[in-house]
């Protein structure tokens, strides 16, 4: 009888507890796509740009926290980032349910099952059989722990946990513990914080405050400090040691205990107030439903043909989903300064996101992109430099350029309202004129004095190659805004500097049939075939450099190569603002065509690296959009899918995902400029719902695998022979009909895409 | 009867409450010396290097918080700095007792009486008649509020108050509000914090957490947020608004309410723990006594002849006292990183303190100077640059050089143990080689690239004059340590650079009889009689520059002149590391003597400015210590006294006071070098108690106003003909007898003080 009741109960519980599958567009979001392999996406629930990202943490090493089974789960931390490379960040305030006595800190447990859906993560732990269900509001994680009947209902709250701890005290990119605190405020509330520094951006200390409230009273508890347990001690004030609490809920209540964890970057009381403001009740389904409704409002702004195969829809909507996870909206949670302006953190990094993530946000949720750009300007105003990357409330890391410039120019070129563009220009010019000195890893432009003096960053300065290309691109963006604002002298100067990439173009250099490469050059103007390393007069090791060099000798520090994360074969094609000039320098259209073909045929192309994002589209400037589409479709077929391994590289805060989402629509932006390249879409029809009720519909007529080419197009009923379209045409609404056919035709062969060089 | 009892009670209370006068050396400390006029010293109680400095705040403008009567007192804040110029800092967590209803935020009241003594500040407010007595532990303020009998006992705690608020949101050097919080934890405890940014060093946000505990229960309370009162609302979570609480203690208790305010830079719970750790009881006298005992242990390390007139003793011991107020020992309270190393904050600025404050700490409390230097190195290790000034947990402001170099060299030259000097050298070299770029107001050396290229900082870079002199001095300090560590190449290079001041020495330039001045020079090497201002090609205003120029035209920004806070007449004599070379450049001993005489006669000398601290002693290098002593005695007679106006300039964290204390003993250091100049003391005898029980006694034999000159000396019984003495001679203990006489004699005329130029 008792046994029977148990079984019944368990079955009943499961039936009751399993969250309803997401409806609408949300059902096509699969948070597990890209979770394994290089993708490193965050798998737990999050609101769009949500401050909390609760999810499982499996060891201290994975950036997203999660590892596939059978790795045991250490617990569930409240703050994560998605898709990042380099060292980890966050992983703060860890919860872990268990059923044993309150006698040890390690409560890690393997999973029996797990399931993730939009706004939901669930796992059943073993051997305890505890079911964990998680969802989230903006600043509040919502947990439901369902314990097997008649088992002790216990919970660990660890204020000292974080991702990426290393034994070496100040290891580069490792997070470092600073302090933590915990207080049992009442039988149903625990407050505390975790203060951590370092991590990927080598940032200063940030503090994650929390307030955890329960729907069941705590009957007994043990707090800890370091390795010592303190039964019944309510408060562990910060003494620079790790602290936390083991709780046992009173027996006799329902089997599930619900826990709301408010998070704040200001204070624990603020965290508690966030709980009260966002999640006053205890209905798991309601919180999940609200989260899904928020997503639905955004995902639904682009409606794919309902007949699109589910896997295509999954690729697309999961792509949108990943793109909208970061940066994180921390408005009202800025511990650095006060004011009504939006505050966003976790720009991770703009070097990764400017190409397609931010343009996709602009297209999907322009009000968010406006807020993001204003947040950047607000940071500039208070701290002196725009971030290129930022996390934990601090600028840190510049991979190449100062690419906030691209976001400002992109916003300007696309006419986003509500941004102080003169201030934007001032901020960009600060990057372009004030050397960051000893802070060049943090912000600004390293090697700026040389770049200004020589027109390129000379060998000897780390990442001289991509810095030169990136600065030239950023300078183009400055020229865009300066021209628009009528700042003629500035416009002229930066338009000239936009061509600085040519100063590292080694014209006669040949490699595998291609001529002309971005190559190392010293300050005296000499081209280098071997790079001297270091400044020692006694020992001066040289190492050879070729356009295919990707790995450097052991004595060259990480981040100290000629290019960041790429070869010269890849980066020499990364001049998105002056493609026609690039084609000319590379020997003209025929040579350039051959070079692109070689790149793809010999697998020199790296789909996983952002500087190559535009590369498959470069055929457009040769009048061959058919070849662009062909390459893009090949790349997608080969490198993207709906499995856990569905992303070919670090998602980088949605960068990879946004590239995919754009290409599925047949659109691809060239950031800092106002147009999109058009390609053969992978979906028959898409509707872009624009603010004000205006729709823009893209229809591929005669869409079928047998008709892979766009042969003609009509925009709002009129012939549209060009393979690119202006942003303003999309946002004013209308129809674009792409006629598909079995063979390439004249479409896109005559009116080539704009040349930023003619700015 | 009732009236009679009241009178009796009041009299009894006053008798019981008035703190015992300080005994021992502490009775010669008068915190009011230098409180009015330019001195700006903090007048409230503080432990040596104490974290809390509770005291009265009269408006938002004075840097020390205090203003003389009849200015009304706004309240009593817990954190202050002492003697600073520029914009204010701190003034956080304000308490104010009152007797009215809990219906308004402004409870400012004038004082009827006030009294300050070592470790104690007291004031009677009017018309309420409330007596406020304050003392302090390291991290805990201790208040006793004595209310007239049968009056409501009320208290305001303002978590939003701070010094230096300005209506302009981001006014330079103004503190800016970020956030605040308050919580009524229990009838006897309130917690909260104040988060403020900006201030003198334009620093990022710092947070002052507090826990206030009472010996009487709160019967009713009102919290506020912004301008709105919330009766009985226990918690005001941070929402970016100013908050606080008005409390009414239960009637019927004793007339006095005691309040302990724990302060922490980590958390409110830590602040509460600081109360428990430091002040477990409620005995005002005991806390005061403990504070005084701490001071006694330090002040007593130098014992003056007990027959010294009280005013002389007051000047001396108050001088020591002011010197030991800052920097502030925040060990265990560092929110930025974790570790066992000492942590000090409020270096304000080392440009001010390296000359005499730090050397005095070295002499008086070498263990503190070791901790301070280690704290600097720890900051370098974690943040990349040594501070030149630091406050609110952030580097900020370089006035001229990177003078942490001098502290490290001074410690090295004087053999302070327990410092990692190789790390020190690395930190110094970072200053000297890595330009701070856009952060040059914060740390490092602005204009460094020019300085390294040209050997001087050219006109066009702000503060080119004193930067060149300061960098040369700092480079000398690098050479000192490099030589000692056997780093020959570094030593040779920085020894050469130590002479860089000569590159701005305009040799033929004459002014009021003196020849040769440090003058502006452009990057092309041209001497400038007029300085072009700004970089505009259209409008290029020039302004004339002479060795007496102190004020600049209105369009020259503050901090943008050729020298910081001085004329060329002053700064051209500020080459403490190469005095003989200076004398030679200035035309030889006779010309130099005449030049010094002119400086003093024409009042070009500025007693209140640190770059001139050594100037009256320069006669020593002419073999005329008698003239040095004469000048020094004249300066002290004219500019220092025991009144509120007793300091001639900003005390600058004890800089002025330490100059005075040294000179009273007849000693004066030359920071970065290992010796002290000897002068005619102003006290008959002093005993320097050294660690390990070794005493060094300085005795002026035949001490009288009729015998103002040292005519001979004996060190440990042996003739000592030189007017300078090595640090090692002091610390090994012994006796120095100075024979005083009516006329100068041969003493000090032959063996001149060391020449840093021969390093």
PDB file of N, CA, C and O in Angstrom, chain A residues 159-160 162 165 168-170 175-181 193-198 203-206 225-226 237-243, chain B residues 266 330-343 378-379 381-383:
ATOM      1  N   UNK A 159      28.391  30.247  -1.363  1.00  0.00           N
ATOM      2  CA  UNK A 159      28.705  31.631  -1.756  1.00  0.00           C
ATOM      3  C   UNK A 159      30.154  31.764  -2.209  1.00  0.00           C
ATOM      4  O   UNK A 159      30.579  32.837  -2.629  1.00  0.00           O
ATOM      5  N   UNK A 160      30.916  30.690  -2.106  1.00  0.00           N
ATOM      6  CA  UNK A 160      32.331  30.761  -2.464  1.00  0.00           C
ATOM      7  C   UNK A 160      32.668  30.162  -3.816  1.00  0.00           C
ATOM      8  O   UNK A 160      33.770  30.299  -4.302  1.00  0.00           O
ATOM      9  N   UNK A 162      32.936  29.473  -7.808  1.00  0.00           N
ATOM     10  CA  UNK A 162      33.013  30.228  -9.066  1.00  0.00           C
ATOM     11  C   UNK A 162      33.728  29.362 -10.087  1.00  0.00           C
ATOM     12  O   UNK A 162      34.426  28.409  -9.732  1.00  0.00           O
ATOM     13  N   UNK A 165      38.607  28.368 -11.135  1.00  0.00           N
ATOM     14  CA  UNK A 165      39.596  28.534 -10.077  1.00  0.00           C
ATOM     15  C   UNK A 165      40.857  27.754 -10.440  1.00  0.00           C
ATOM     16  O   UNK A 165      40.783  26.635 -10.954  1.00  0.00           O
ATOM     17  N   UNK A 168      47.322  28.389  -8.984  1.00  0.00           N
ATOM     18  CA  UNK A 168      48.254  29.517  -9.052  1.00  0.00           C
ATOM     19  C   UNK A 168      47.505  30.796  -8.672  1.00  0.00           C
ATOM     20  O   UNK A 168      46.465  31.099  -9.265  1.00  0.00           O
ATOM     21  N   UNK A 169      47.991  31.548  -7.701  1.00  0.00           N
ATOM     22  CA  UNK A 169      47.178  32.646  -7.150  1.00  0.00           C
ATOM     23  C   UNK A 169      46.735  33.677  -8.183  1.00  0.00           C
ATOM     24  O   UNK A 169      45.615  34.121  -8.156  1.00  0.00           O
ATOM     25  N   UNK A 170      47.613  34.060  -9.089  1.00  0.00           N
ATOM     26  CA  UNK A 170      47.215  35.112 -10.017  1.00  0.00           C
ATOM     27  C   UNK A 170      47.318  34.648 -11.460  1.00  0.00           C
ATOM     28  O   UNK A 170      47.723  35.405 -12.333  1.00  0.00           O
ATOM     29  N   UNK A 175      39.687  33.121 -12.668  1.00  0.00           N
ATOM     30  CA  UNK A 175      39.002  33.895 -11.644  1.00  0.00           C
ATOM     31  C   UNK A 175      39.686  33.646 -10.291  1.00  0.00           C
ATOM     32  O   UNK A 175      40.227  32.575 -10.040  1.00  0.00           O
ATOM     33  N   UNK A 176      39.665  34.675  -9.439  1.00  0.00           N
ATOM     34  CA  UNK A 176      40.322  34.609  -8.138  1.00  0.00           C
ATOM     35  C   UNK A 176      39.294  34.961  -7.068  1.00  0.00           C
ATOM     36  O   UNK A 176      38.542  35.918  -7.209  1.00  0.00           O
ATOM     37  N   UNK A 177      39.348  34.227  -5.984  1.00  0.00           N
ATOM     38  CA  UNK A 177      38.418  34.477  -4.894  1.00  0.00           C
ATOM     39  C   UNK A 177      38.830  35.730  -4.113  1.00  0.00           C
ATOM     40  O   UNK A 177      40.002  35.907  -3.801  1.00  0.00           O
ATOM     41  N   UNK A 178      37.871  36.572  -3.794  1.00  0.00           N
ATOM     42  CA  UNK A 178      38.147  37.745  -2.962  1.00  0.00           C
ATOM     43  C   UNK A 178      37.447  37.619  -1.614  1.00  0.00           C
ATOM     44  O   UNK A 178      38.077  37.737  -0.570  1.00  0.00           O
ATOM     45  N   UNK A 179      36.166  37.357  -1.647  1.00  0.00           N
ATOM     46  CA  UNK A 179      35.459  37.239  -0.374  1.00  0.00           C
ATOM     47  C   UNK A 179      34.061  36.706  -0.578  1.00  0.00           C
ATOM     48  O   UNK A 179      33.549  36.638  -1.700  1.00  0.00           O
ATOM     49  N   UNK A 180      33.425  36.306   0.505  1.00  0.00           N
ATOM     50  CA  UNK A 180      32.047  35.832   0.422  1.00  0.00           C
ATOM     51  C   UNK A 180      31.396  35.976   1.792  1.00  0.00           C
ATOM     52  O   UNK A 180      32.083  36.159   2.802  1.00  0.00           O
ATOM     53  N   UNK A 181      30.091  35.913   1.787  1.00  0.00           N
ATOM     54  CA  UNK A 181      29.366  36.126   3.026  1.00  0.00           C
ATOM     55  C   UNK A 181      28.033  35.402   2.948  1.00  0.00           C
ATOM     56  O   UNK A 181      27.467  35.244   1.866  1.00  0.00           O
ATOM     57  N   UNK A 193      26.787  37.067  -0.459  1.00  0.00           N
ATOM     58  CA  UNK A 193      27.405  37.500  -1.715  1.00  0.00           C
ATOM     59  C   UNK A 193      28.670  36.719  -1.984  1.00  0.00           C
ATOM     60  O   UNK A 193      29.215  36.039  -1.111  1.00  0.00           O
ATOM     61  N   UNK A 194      29.110  36.870  -3.199  1.00  0.00           N
ATOM     62  CA  UNK A 194      30.342  36.262  -3.684  1.00  0.00           C
ATOM     63  C   UNK A 194      31.121  37.360  -4.393  1.00  0.00           C
ATOM     64  O   UNK A 194      30.574  38.024  -5.278  1.00  0.00           O
ATOM     65  N   UNK A 195      32.373  37.563  -3.965  1.00  0.00           N
ATOM     66  CA  UNK A 195      33.190  38.640  -4.577  1.00  0.00           C
ATOM     67  C   UNK A 195      34.402  37.986  -5.232  1.00  0.00           C
ATOM     68  O   UNK A 195      35.186  37.320  -4.561  1.00  0.00           O
ATOM     69  N   UNK A 196      34.515  38.179  -6.520  1.00  0.00           N
ATOM     70  CA  UNK A 196      35.493  37.468  -7.341  1.00  0.00           C
ATOM     71  C   UNK A 196      36.189  38.485  -8.257  1.00  0.00           C
ATOM     72  O   UNK A 196      35.574  39.467  -8.667  1.00  0.00           O
ATOM     73  N   UNK A 197      37.447  38.228  -8.562  1.00  0.00           N
ATOM     74  CA  UNK A 197      38.135  39.101  -9.517  1.00  0.00           C
ATOM     75  C   UNK A 197      38.778  38.232 -10.596  1.00  0.00           C
ATOM     76  O   UNK A 197      38.766  37.013 -10.520  1.00  0.00           O
ATOM     77  N   UNK A 198      39.337  38.889 -11.592  1.00  0.00           N
ATOM     78  CA  UNK A 198      40.044  38.165 -12.647  1.00  0.00           C
ATOM     79  C   UNK A 198      39.098  37.570 -13.660  1.00  0.00           C
ATOM     80  O   UNK A 198      38.084  38.162 -14.017  1.00  0.00           O
ATOM     81  N   UNK A 203      39.616  41.210 -14.982  1.00  0.00           N
ATOM     82  CA  UNK A 203      38.929  42.358 -14.412  1.00  0.00           C
ATOM     83  C   UNK A 203      39.129  42.490 -12.914  1.00  0.00           C
ATOM     84  O   UNK A 203      39.543  41.541 -12.239  1.00  0.00           O
ATOM     85  N   UNK A 204      38.858  43.664 -12.386  1.00  0.00           N
ATOM     86  CA  UNK A 204      38.881  43.855 -10.938  1.00  0.00           C
ATOM     87  C   UNK A 204      37.707  43.124 -10.285  1.00  0.00           C
ATOM     88  O   UNK A 204      36.891  42.505 -10.952  1.00  0.00           O
ATOM     89  N   UNK A 205      37.632  43.213  -8.976  1.00  0.00           N
ATOM     90  CA  UNK A 205      36.611  42.472  -8.236  1.00  0.00           C
ATOM     91  C   UNK A 205      35.195  42.910  -8.637  1.00  0.00           C
ATOM     92  O   UNK A 205      34.930  44.090  -8.829  1.00  0.00           O
ATOM     93  N   UNK A 206      34.322  41.923  -8.788  1.00  0.00           N
ATOM     94  CA  UNK A 206      32.893  42.194  -8.943  1.00  0.00           C
ATOM     95  C   UNK A 206      32.189  41.413  -7.844  1.00  0.00           C
ATOM     96  O   UNK A 206      32.705  40.410  -7.346  1.00  0.00           O
ATOM     97  N   UNK A 225      32.742  28.072   6.965  1.00  0.00           N
ATOM     98  CA  UNK A 225      33.759  29.050   6.551  1.00  0.00           C
ATOM     99  C   UNK A 225      35.029  28.268   6.347  1.00  0.00           C
ATOM    100  O   UNK A 225      35.445  27.526   7.244  1.00  0.00           O
ATOM    101  N   UNK A 226      35.636  28.406   5.163  1.00  0.00           N
ATOM    102  CA  UNK A 226      36.768  27.556   4.830  1.00  0.00           C
ATOM    103  C   UNK A 226      36.289  26.117   4.834  1.00  0.00           C
ATOM    104  O   UNK A 226      35.308  25.772   4.178  1.00  0.00           O
ATOM    105  N   UNK A 237      30.279  36.598   8.515  1.00  0.00           N
ATOM    106  CA  UNK A 237      30.721  37.849   7.870  1.00  0.00           C
ATOM    107  C   UNK A 237      31.971  37.602   7.031  1.00  0.00           C
ATOM    108  O   UNK A 237      32.752  36.690   7.326  1.00  0.00           O
ATOM    109  N   UNK A 238      32.149  38.397   6.035  1.00  0.00           N
ATOM    110  CA  UNK A 238      33.277  38.257   5.122  1.00  0.00           C
ATOM    111  C   UNK A 238      34.592  38.363   5.882  1.00  0.00           C
ATOM    112  O   UNK A 238      34.848  39.345   6.570  1.00  0.00           O
ATOM    113  N   UNK A 239      35.399  37.318   5.766  1.00  0.00           N
ATOM    114  CA  UNK A 239      36.751  37.390   6.318  1.00  0.00           C
ATOM    115  C   UNK A 239      37.739  36.887   5.282  1.00  0.00           C
ATOM    116  O   UNK A 239      38.785  36.363   5.626  1.00  0.00           O
ATOM    117  N   UNK A 240      37.386  37.029   4.010  1.00  0.00           N
ATOM    118  CA  UNK A 240      38.282  36.595   2.949  1.00  0.00           C
ATOM    119  C   UNK A 240      38.328  35.088   2.779  1.00  0.00           C
ATOM    120  O   UNK A 240      39.255  34.569   2.179  1.00  0.00           O
ATOM    121  N   UNK A 241      37.342  34.396   3.326  1.00  0.00           N
ATOM    122  CA  UNK A 241      37.279  32.947   3.160  1.00  0.00           C
ATOM    123  C   UNK A 241      35.967  32.566   2.484  1.00  0.00           C
ATOM    124  O   UNK A 241      34.998  33.311   2.512  1.00  0.00           O
ATOM    125  N   UNK A 242      35.978  31.340   1.956  1.00  0.00           N
ATOM    126  CA  UNK A 242      34.766  30.859   1.296  1.00  0.00           C
ATOM    127  C   UNK A 242      33.752  30.416   2.342  1.00  0.00           C
ATOM    128  O   UNK A 242      34.100  29.769   3.330  1.00  0.00           O
ATOM    129  N   UNK A 243      32.517  30.763   2.076  1.00  0.00           N
ATOM    130  CA  UNK A 243      31.483  30.455   3.046  1.00  0.00           C
ATOM    131  C   UNK A 243      30.221  29.990   2.348  1.00  0.00           C
ATOM    132  O   UNK A 243      30.088  30.118   1.134  1.00  0.00           O
TER     133      UNK A 243
ATOM    134  N   UNK B 266      34.105  46.009   3.227  1.00  0.00           N
ATOM    135  CA  UNK B 266      33.690  44.724   2.646  1.00  0.00           C
ATOM    136  C   UNK B 266      32.188  44.526   2.709  1.00  0.00           C
ATOM    137  O   UNK B 266      31.555  44.194   1.709  1.00  0.00           O
ATOM    138  N   UNK B 330      44.077  49.607   6.068  1.00  0.00           N
ATOM    139  CA  UNK B 330      42.832  48.903   5.735  1.00  0.00           C
ATOM    140  C   UNK B 330      43.093  47.409   5.564  1.00  0.00           C
ATOM    141  O   UNK B 330      42.348  46.726   4.851  1.00  0.00           O
ATOM    142  N   UNK B 331      44.115  46.913   6.189  1.00  0.00           N
ATOM    143  CA  UNK B 331      44.392  45.476   6.115  1.00  0.00           C
ATOM    144  C   UNK B 331      43.146  44.714   6.560  1.00  0.00           C
ATOM    145  O   UNK B 331      42.521  45.057   7.562  1.00  0.00           O
ATOM    146  N   UNK B 332      42.803  43.690   5.812  1.00  0.00           N
ATOM    147  CA  UNK B 332      41.589  42.922   6.107  1.00  0.00           C
ATOM    148  C   UNK B 332      40.324  43.597   5.610  1.00  0.00           C
ATOM    149  O   UNK B 332      39.230  43.069   5.814  1.00  0.00           O
ATOM    150  N   UNK B 333      40.461  44.745   4.987  1.00  0.00           N
ATOM    151  CA  UNK B 333      39.271  45.478   4.508  1.00  0.00           C
ATOM    152  C   UNK B 333      39.417  45.851   3.037  1.00  0.00           C
ATOM    153  O   UNK B 333      38.900  46.872   2.595  1.00  0.00           O
ATOM    154  N   UNK B 334      40.156  45.040   2.320  1.00  0.00           N
ATOM    155  CA  UNK B 334      40.382  45.313   0.909  1.00  0.00           C
ATOM    156  C   UNK B 334      39.334  44.591   0.061  1.00  0.00           C
ATOM    157  O   UNK B 334      39.354  43.363  -0.023  1.00  0.00           O
ATOM    158  N   UNK B 335      38.445  45.322  -0.585  1.00  0.00           N
ATOM    159  CA  UNK B 335      37.413  44.656  -1.393  1.00  0.00           C
ATOM    160  C   UNK B 335      37.916  44.242  -2.768  1.00  0.00           C
ATOM    161  O   UNK B 335      37.138  43.713  -3.561  1.00  0.00           O
ATOM    162  N   UNK B 336      39.194  44.460  -3.050  1.00  0.00           N
ATOM    163  CA  UNK B 336      39.691  44.243  -4.406  1.00  0.00           C
ATOM    164  C   UNK B 336      40.387  42.912  -4.591  1.00  0.00           C
ATOM    165  O   UNK B 336      40.317  42.327  -5.658  1.00  0.00           O
ATOM    166  N   UNK B 337      41.127  42.490  -3.574  1.00  0.00           N
ATOM    167  CA  UNK B 337      41.753  41.177  -3.658  1.00  0.00           C
ATOM    168  C   UNK B 337      42.016  40.694  -2.251  1.00  0.00           C
ATOM    169  O   UNK B 337      41.873  41.436  -1.274  1.00  0.00           O
ATOM    170  N   UNK B 338      42.412  39.437  -2.205  1.00  0.00           N
ATOM    171  CA  UNK B 338      42.501  38.707  -0.971  1.00  0.00           C
ATOM    172  C   UNK B 338      43.965  38.409  -0.703  1.00  0.00           C
ATOM    173  O   UNK B 338      44.745  38.310  -1.630  1.00  0.00           O
ATOM    174  N   UNK B 339      44.334  38.308   0.533  1.00  0.00           N
ATOM    175  CA  UNK B 339      45.700  37.918   0.822  1.00  0.00           C
ATOM    176  C   UNK B 339      46.164  38.421   2.158  1.00  0.00           C
ATOM    177  O   UNK B 339      45.527  39.282   2.766  1.00  0.00           O
ATOM    178  N   UNK B 340      47.278  37.878   2.613  1.00  0.00           N
ATOM    179  CA  UNK B 340      47.761  38.230   3.943  1.00  0.00           C
ATOM    180  C   UNK B 340      48.537  39.549   3.966  1.00  0.00           C
ATOM    181  O   UNK B 340      48.893  40.026   5.045  1.00  0.00           O
ATOM    182  N   UNK B 341      48.819  40.123   2.809  1.00  0.00           N
ATOM    183  CA  UNK B 341      49.639  41.330   2.777  1.00  0.00           C
ATOM    184  C   UNK B 341      48.886  42.513   3.403  1.00  0.00           C
ATOM    185  O   UNK B 341      47.669  42.580   3.366  1.00  0.00           O
ATOM    186  N   UNK B 342      49.654  43.450   3.956  1.00  0.00           N
ATOM    187  CA  UNK B 342      48.997  44.655   4.479  1.00  0.00           C
ATOM    188  C   UNK B 342      48.356  45.440   3.338  1.00  0.00           C
ATOM    189  O   UNK B 342      48.803  45.361   2.193  1.00  0.00           O
ATOM    190  N   UNK B 343      47.319  46.129   3.647  1.00  0.00           N
ATOM    191  CA  UNK B 343      46.657  46.981   2.656  1.00  0.00           C
ATOM    192  C   UNK B 343      46.457  48.369   3.248  1.00  0.00           C
ATOM    193  O   UNK B 343      45.815  48.509   4.299  1.00  0.00           O
ATOM    194  N   UNK B 378      52.078  45.516  -3.313  1.00  0.00           N
ATOM    195  CA  UNK B 378      50.922  44.654  -3.507  1.00  0.00           C
ATOM    196  C   UNK B 378      49.925  45.282  -4.488  1.00  0.00           C
ATOM    197  O   UNK B 378      49.327  44.595  -5.321  1.00  0.00           O
ATOM    198  N   UNK B 379      49.764  46.571  -4.398  1.00  0.00           N
ATOM    199  CA  UNK B 379      48.900  47.293  -5.350  1.00  0.00           C
ATOM    200  C   UNK B 379      49.486  47.196  -6.757  1.00  0.00           C
ATOM    201  O   UNK B 379      48.778  46.903  -7.725  1.00  0.00           O
ATOM    202  N   UNK B 381      51.371  44.893  -7.902  1.00  0.00           N
ATOM    203  CA  UNK B 381      51.260  43.515  -8.361  1.00  0.00           C
ATOM    204  C   UNK B 381      49.857  43.210  -8.895  1.00  0.00           C
ATOM    205  O   UNK B 381      49.699  42.503  -9.883  1.00  0.00           O
ATOM    206  N   UNK B 382      48.858  43.781  -8.255  1.00  0.00           N
ATOM    207  CA  UNK B 382      47.483  43.466  -8.654  1.00  0.00           C
ATOM    208  C   UNK B 382      46.910  44.428  -9.676  1.00  0.00           C
ATOM    209  O   UNK B 382      45.989  44.079 -10.396  1.00  0.00           O
ATOM    210  N   UNK B 383      47.411  45.663  -9.693  1.00  0.00           N
ATOM    211  CA  UNK B 383      46.779  46.649 -10.567  1.00  0.00           C
ATOM    212  C   UNK B 383      47.706  47.146 -11.669  1.00  0.00           C
ATOM    213  O   UNK B 383      47.255  47.835 -12.574  1.00  0.00           O
TER     214      UNK B 383
END
